[in-house]
Amino acid sequence: MNKILIFGVGLIGGSIALSAKKSGLASDIVGVGRNQDNLKDAIKLKLIDRTSQDLKKDIAEAHIIIIATPVAQFPSILNTIKPHLSSQTIITDVGSTKTDVIESAKQILGSHYSQFIGGHPIAGSEKHGAVAAHIDLFKNKNVILTPDQETSLEAKEKIGTLWKNAGAIVSNMSHSDHDKIFSTISHLPHLLAFSLVDMITQRTNANELLKFAASGFKDFTRIAASSPEMWKDITLANKKFILEDIKHFENQIKLLKEAIEHEDAKKILALFENASKTRNEWSH
C-alpha cells in the first residue's frame, strides 16, 4: 500500500491517514477536498503528505482510495474516479449509512465494483475537520465492513488490515442489517439531540433556559454539536429505517405521556427501572 488517496481529510479521514502513516502502510498519502483551509491544516498537522495537483494521475496510481466525505458527495466522487481507476486499486468509504453507498457503487463502478468494500468506523466526536483528527481515534473501536458476494478477497484483506493496524475491532455484516441497527443506536439519538436543542432555541426564553442548563443537558445534547451537513445527509440516506424508529419512539413517548397524565407511578417507575438497568449493564 504505497499510495493512499483520501477524499475528505476531516476527523475520520485525517485519523485514518495518521494511523496508516504510523503503521507504515503508506509512503504517500494524498488529500482531496473542497475546503482549502482544511487541507492546509491537514498538511500543517502532517496528516497527509500533500494535496492532489493531478487528480487523474493520483487516482490511477492509488493503491487505496478512501472516501471520507458526507455521504451525499459519494456518487459524484465515484463518477470522478471511475474513468481513471486501475484494476488494482481498492476503494472504501467510512459513511454512516451503507445501503445507499452500495447501490451507488454498483451502479457507477460497474466492472470495478468488486474492488469496493463499504466501511463504517464506530468512532467519532462532535468535533470535525482536520484539526480534530488523532491517531488513537479507532483504538479498540468497532469498524463494520459490508462486503457482499462480489467483493474481492483483496479488498477484504487490504481494508481489514488497514483498520486492524489502526487498532480497530473489525466485524462484517450486510448493508441492510447495518443501516437498521445504526438507525436505532446512532441516527435516532442524534435526531433527538438536534431536535431538543432546536426546540429550546424556538422558545422566547431560550437564553434563560440555556443559562441554567447543567450536566444532564450537556451530556444529552453533546452530539447536537456534530456536523449539520453530515447528519442531514445521513438522515435522508437512511430515511426508511429512521422513519420506522421515529414511529417506535413516538409510541414510547405516548406511553410515557399517558402514564404521567394518569399519574401511573408504577408504570413510570417500571419504565425508568428497565432503562436504568439496561444502561448500567451496557456501560459496564
Short mmCIF file of C-alpha atoms in Angstrom, two decimals:
data_model
loop_
_atom_site.label_atom_id
_atom_site.label_comp_id
_atom_site.label_asym_id
_atom_site.label_seq_id
_atom_site.Cartn_x
_atom_site.Cartn_y
_atom_site.Cartn_z
CA MET A 1 0.00 0.00 0.00
CA ASN A 2 2.33 2.75 -1.18
CA LYS A 3 -0.17 5.48 -2.06
CA ILE A 4 -3.44 6.24 -0.29
CA LEU A 5 -5.78 8.86 -1.74
CA ILE A 6 -8.26 10.33 0.75
CA PHE A 7 -11.31 12.33 -0.26
CA GLY A 8 -12.27 14.34 2.83
CA VAL A 9 -9.46 14.87 5.32
CA GLY A 10 -11.57 15.58 8.39
CA LEU A 11 -11.85 13.82 11.74
CA ILE A 12 -12.19 10.34 10.24
CA GLY A 13 -10.14 10.75 7.07
CA GLY A 14 -7.36 12.54 8.93
CA SER A 15 -7.23 9.95 11.69
CA ILE A 16 -7.01 7.13 9.13
CA ALA A 17 -4.12 8.98 7.49
CA LEU A 18 -2.28 9.26 10.80
CA SER A 19 -2.65 5.57 11.63
CA ALA A 20 -1.68 4.50 8.09
CA LYS A 21 1.47 6.59 8.36
CA LYS A 22 2.39 5.29 11.80
CA SER A 23 1.92 1.64 10.77
CA GLY A 24 3.93 2.12 7.58
CA LEU A 25 1.06 1.15 5.27
CA ALA A 26 1.58 4.17 3.03
CA SER A 27 4.57 6.18 1.91
CA ASP A 28 2.46 8.76 0.07
CA ILE A 29 -0.85 10.00 1.49
CA VAL A 30 -2.67 12.44 -0.75
CA GLY A 31 -5.61 14.58 0.37
CA VAL A 32 -8.52 15.84 -1.74
CA GLY A 33 -11.25 18.20 -0.54
CA ARG A 34 -13.33 21.30 -1.21
CA ASN A 35 -12.13 23.26 1.82
CA GLN A 36 -8.63 24.53 1.05
CA ASP A 37 -8.10 25.86 4.58
CA ASN A 38 -8.86 22.41 5.96
CA LEU A 39 -6.37 20.83 3.55
CA LYS A 40 -3.74 23.36 4.63
CA ASP A 41 -4.40 22.34 8.24
CA ALA A 42 -4.02 18.67 7.24
CA ILE A 43 -0.59 19.34 5.73
CA LYS A 44 0.49 21.51 8.66
CA LEU A 45 -0.54 18.78 11.10
CA LYS A 46 1.24 16.17 8.94
CA LEU A 47 -1.91 14.13 8.43
CA ILE A 48 -1.19 13.98 4.70
CA ASP A 49 1.96 14.37 2.63
CA ARG A 50 0.39 16.61 0.01
CA THR A 51 -2.77 17.65 -1.78
CA SER A 52 -3.53 16.39 -5.26
CA GLN A 53 -2.22 18.59 -8.07
CA ASP A 54 -3.01 16.00 -10.76
CA LEU A 55 -6.10 14.11 -9.63
CA LYS A 56 -6.32 11.80 -12.66
CA LYS A 57 -2.73 10.66 -12.09
CA ASP A 58 -3.21 10.24 -8.34
CA ILE A 59 -6.36 8.16 -8.88
CA ALA A 60 -4.61 5.93 -11.42
CA GLU A 61 -1.61 5.38 -9.12
CA ALA A 62 -3.51 4.94 -5.84
CA HIS A 63 -3.37 1.58 -4.10
CA ILE A 64 -6.29 2.53 -1.85
CA ILE A 65 -8.89 5.26 -2.27
CA ILE A 66 -10.80 6.25 0.87
CA ILE A 67 -13.97 8.32 0.58
CA ALA A 68 -14.44 10.13 3.89
CA THR A 69 -16.84 12.88 2.82
CA PRO A 70 -20.52 13.39 3.69
CA VAL A 71 -22.47 10.56 2.04
CA ALA A 72 -24.31 12.85 -0.39
CA GLN A 73 -20.99 13.54 -2.15
CA PHE A 74 -20.32 9.85 -2.70
CA PRO A 75 -21.87 9.41 -6.19
CA SER A 76 -20.07 12.47 -7.52
CA ILE A 77 -16.72 11.18 -6.25
CA LEU A 78 -17.31 7.72 -7.72
CA ASN A 79 -18.05 9.30 -11.09
CA THR A 80 -14.83 11.29 -10.79
CA ILE A 81 -12.60 8.31 -10.01
CA LYS A 82 -14.14 5.63 -12.25
CA PRO A 83 -12.54 6.64 -15.61
CA HIS A 84 -9.05 6.62 -14.09
CA LEU A 85 -9.19 3.57 -11.82
CA SER A 86 -6.55 0.87 -12.05
CA SER A 87 -7.78 -2.71 -11.78
CA GLN A 88 -5.53 -3.00 -8.70
CA THR A 89 -6.99 -0.07 -6.75
CA ILE A 90 -9.15 -0.82 -3.70
CA ILE A 91 -11.92 1.66 -2.85
CA THR A 92 -13.65 2.04 0.51
CA ASP A 93 -15.71 4.57 2.42
CA VAL A 94 -16.43 5.49 6.03
CA GLY A 95 -20.07 6.55 5.78
CA SER A 96 -22.66 6.04 8.50
CA THR A 97 -25.13 4.58 6.00
CA LYS A 98 -24.37 1.67 3.74
CA THR A 99 -27.32 0.70 1.50
CA ASP A 100 -27.21 3.95 -0.48
CA VAL A 101 -23.43 3.71 -0.76
CA ILE A 102 -23.51 0.11 -2.02
CA GLU A 103 -26.22 0.92 -4.57
CA SER A 104 -24.23 3.89 -5.89
CA ALA A 105 -21.02 1.87 -6.06
CA LYS A 106 -22.68 -0.95 -8.00
CA GLN A 107 -24.34 1.41 -10.44
CA ILE A 108 -21.37 3.71 -11.04
CA LEU A 109 -18.32 1.47 -10.72
CA GLY A 110 -19.69 -1.34 -12.89
CA SER A 111 -16.88 -3.83 -13.57
CA HIS A 112 -14.77 -2.16 -10.86
CA TYR A 113 -17.40 -2.85 -8.17
CA SER A 114 -15.53 -5.92 -6.88
CA GLN A 115 -12.72 -3.55 -5.86
CA PHE A 116 -15.05 -1.69 -3.46
CA ILE A 117 -15.87 -2.55 0.14
CA GLY A 118 -18.10 -0.45 2.37
CA GLY A 119 -16.87 0.52 5.82
CA HIS A 120 -18.10 2.35 8.91
CA PRO A 121 -15.84 3.12 11.88
CA ILE A 122 -17.88 3.37 15.08
CA ALA A 123 -15.77 6.19 16.40
CA GLY A 124 -16.11 9.90 16.22
CA SER A 125 -16.67 13.16 18.00
CA GLU A 126 -18.89 16.20 17.84
CA LYS A 127 -15.73 17.96 16.60
CA HIS A 128 -14.88 17.88 12.93
CA GLY A 129 -12.23 18.92 10.44
CA ALA A 130 -8.55 18.04 10.13
CA VAL A 131 -7.75 19.73 13.45
CA ALA A 132 -9.92 17.15 15.25
CA ALA A 133 -8.01 14.12 13.90
CA HIS A 134 -5.95 12.00 16.28
CA ILE A 135 -4.04 8.76 15.97
CA ASP A 136 -5.89 6.75 18.63
CA LEU A 137 -9.41 7.52 17.40
CA PHE A 138 -10.05 3.93 16.29
CA LYS A 139 -8.17 2.10 19.05
CA ASN A 140 -10.39 -0.69 20.44
CA LYS A 141 -13.35 0.73 18.50
CA ASN A 142 -15.63 -1.30 16.26
CA VAL A 143 -15.42 -0.98 12.49
CA ILE A 144 -18.14 -2.53 10.35
CA LEU A 145 -17.30 -3.75 6.85
CA THR A 146 -20.12 -4.63 4.45
CA PRO A 147 -18.71 -6.97 1.78
CA ASP A 148 -21.02 -8.96 -0.46
CA GLN A 149 -20.58 -11.91 -2.83
CA GLU A 150 -18.94 -9.69 -5.46
CA THR A 151 -16.34 -8.15 -3.14
CA SER A 152 -12.82 -9.30 -3.98
CA LEU A 153 -10.70 -11.13 -1.42
CA GLU A 154 -8.01 -8.49 -1.89
CA ALA A 155 -10.45 -5.71 -0.95
CA LYS A 156 -11.48 -7.57 2.21
CA GLU A 157 -7.88 -8.27 3.22
CA LYS A 158 -6.39 -4.84 2.47
CA ILE A 159 -9.14 -2.83 4.14
CA GLY A 160 -9.29 -5.27 7.04
CA THR A 161 -5.54 -4.79 7.52
CA LEU A 162 -5.89 -1.01 7.29
CA TRP A 163 -8.40 -0.97 10.15
CA LYS A 164 -6.68 -3.60 12.31
CA ASN A 165 -3.44 -1.63 12.11
CA ALA A 166 -5.39 1.38 13.37
CA GLY A 167 -6.29 -0.66 16.45
CA ALA A 168 -9.90 -1.30 15.44
CA ILE A 169 -12.05 -4.39 16.03
CA VAL A 170 -13.34 -5.41 12.59
CA SER A 171 -16.74 -7.06 12.01
CA ASN A 172 -18.70 -7.89 8.86
CA MET A 173 -22.44 -7.55 8.26
CA SER A 174 -24.88 -6.91 5.43
CA HIS A 175 -25.54 -3.31 4.42
CA SER A 176 -29.24 -3.66 5.30
CA ASP A 177 -28.56 -5.02 8.79
CA HIS A 178 -26.04 -2.22 9.31
CA ASP A 179 -28.50 0.54 8.40
CA LYS A 180 -31.28 -0.92 10.55
CA ILE A 181 -29.04 -1.27 13.61
CA PHE A 182 -27.42 2.15 13.36
CA SER A 183 -30.70 3.91 12.73
CA THR A 184 -31.71 2.87 16.25
CA ILE A 185 -28.46 3.25 18.18
CA SER A 186 -26.90 6.22 16.40
CA HIS A 187 -29.10 8.07 13.94
CA LEU A 188 -32.22 8.41 16.12
CA PRO A 189 -30.23 9.65 19.17
CA HIS A 190 -28.63 12.34 17.03
CA LEU A 191 -32.01 13.44 15.69
CA LEU A 192 -33.39 13.65 19.24
CA ALA A 193 -30.44 15.75 20.40
CA PHE A 194 -30.72 18.12 17.43
CA SER A 195 -34.49 18.39 17.90
CA LEU A 196 -34.33 19.14 21.64
CA VAL A 197 -31.80 21.93 21.18
CA ASP A 198 -33.75 23.35 18.24
CA MET A 199 -36.97 23.24 20.29
CA ILE A 200 -35.31 25.26 23.04
CA THR A 201 -33.99 27.86 20.59
CA GLN A 202 -37.57 28.45 19.42
CA ARG A 203 -38.67 29.42 22.94
CA THR A 204 -38.87 33.11 23.81
CA ASN A 205 -36.90 32.39 27.00
CA ALA A 206 -34.21 30.31 25.26
CA ASN A 207 -31.33 32.30 26.77
CA GLU A 208 -32.67 31.84 30.27
CA LEU A 209 -33.20 28.11 29.73
CA LEU A 210 -29.65 27.64 28.47
CA LYS A 211 -28.27 29.75 31.30
CA PHE A 212 -29.45 27.17 33.82
CA ALA A 213 -28.76 24.06 31.74
CA ALA A 214 -26.26 21.79 33.50
CA SER A 215 -24.51 18.45 33.11
CA GLY A 216 -27.61 16.40 32.24
CA PHE A 217 -28.49 18.69 29.35
CA LYS A 218 -24.84 18.88 28.29
CA ASP A 219 -24.48 15.08 28.23
CA PHE A 220 -27.73 14.51 26.33
CA THR A 221 -27.11 17.19 23.72
CA ARG A 222 -23.35 16.84 23.17
CA ILE A 223 -23.91 15.20 19.78
CA ALA A 224 -26.07 18.12 18.63
CA ALA A 225 -22.76 19.93 18.06
CA SER A 226 -21.94 17.44 15.28
CA SER A 227 -21.67 18.45 11.62
CA PRO A 228 -25.15 19.52 10.43
CA GLU A 229 -24.32 18.79 6.78
CA MET A 230 -23.13 15.28 7.54
CA TRP A 231 -26.20 14.47 9.63
CA LYS A 232 -28.58 15.95 7.07
CA ASP A 233 -27.10 13.53 4.53
CA ILE A 234 -27.27 10.56 6.91
CA THR A 235 -30.90 11.32 7.80
CA LEU A 236 -32.02 11.37 4.18
CA ALA A 237 -29.86 8.40 3.16
CA ASN A 238 -31.33 6.15 5.88
CA LYS A 239 -34.87 7.51 5.60
CA LYS A 240 -36.62 4.11 5.64
CA PHE A 241 -35.23 2.83 8.93
CA ILE A 242 -35.13 6.24 10.62
CA LEU A 243 -38.85 6.78 9.96
CA GLU A 244 -39.57 3.34 11.45
CA ASP A 245 -37.58 4.23 14.57
CA ILE A 246 -39.24 7.64 14.89
CA LYS A 247 -42.59 5.84 14.87
CA HIS A 248 -41.42 3.46 17.62
CA PHE A 249 -40.15 6.41 19.66
CA GLU A 250 -43.42 8.31 19.20
CA ASN A 251 -45.26 5.28 20.59
CA GLN A 252 -42.86 5.12 23.55
CA ILE A 253 -43.30 8.83 24.33
CA LYS A 254 -47.07 8.40 24.01
CA LEU A 255 -47.00 5.61 26.63
CA LEU A 256 -44.94 7.76 28.99
CA LYS A 257 -47.18 10.79 28.40
CA GLU A 258 -50.29 8.75 29.21
CA ALA A 259 -48.66 7.34 32.34
CA ILE A 260 -47.84 10.87 33.51
CA GLU A 261 -51.36 12.13 32.72
CA HIS A 262 -52.89 9.29 34.74
CA GLU A 263 -50.28 9.63 37.48
CA ASP A 264 -49.44 5.96 36.98
CA ALA A 265 -46.38 5.90 39.22
CA LYS A 266 -45.99 2.13 38.87
CA LYS A 267 -45.75 2.29 35.07
CA ILE A 268 -43.39 5.28 35.14
CA LEU A 269 -41.13 3.57 37.67
CA ALA A 270 -41.09 0.31 35.69
CA LEU A 271 -40.05 2.16 32.54
CA PHE A 272 -37.30 4.09 34.33
CA GLU A 273 -36.02 1.00 36.17
CA ASN A 274 -35.85 -1.04 32.97
CA ALA A 275 -33.97 1.73 31.18
CA SER A 276 -31.60 2.31 34.10
CA LYS A 277 -30.82 -1.41 34.47
CA THR A 278 -30.13 -1.82 30.75
CA ARG A 279 -27.96 1.32 30.58
CA ASN A 280 -25.88 0.30 33.61
CA GLU A 281 -25.35 -3.25 32.35
CA TRP A 282 -24.33 -1.97 28.90
CA SER A 283 -21.88 0.64 30.21
CA HIS A 284 -20.07 -1.91 32.36
#
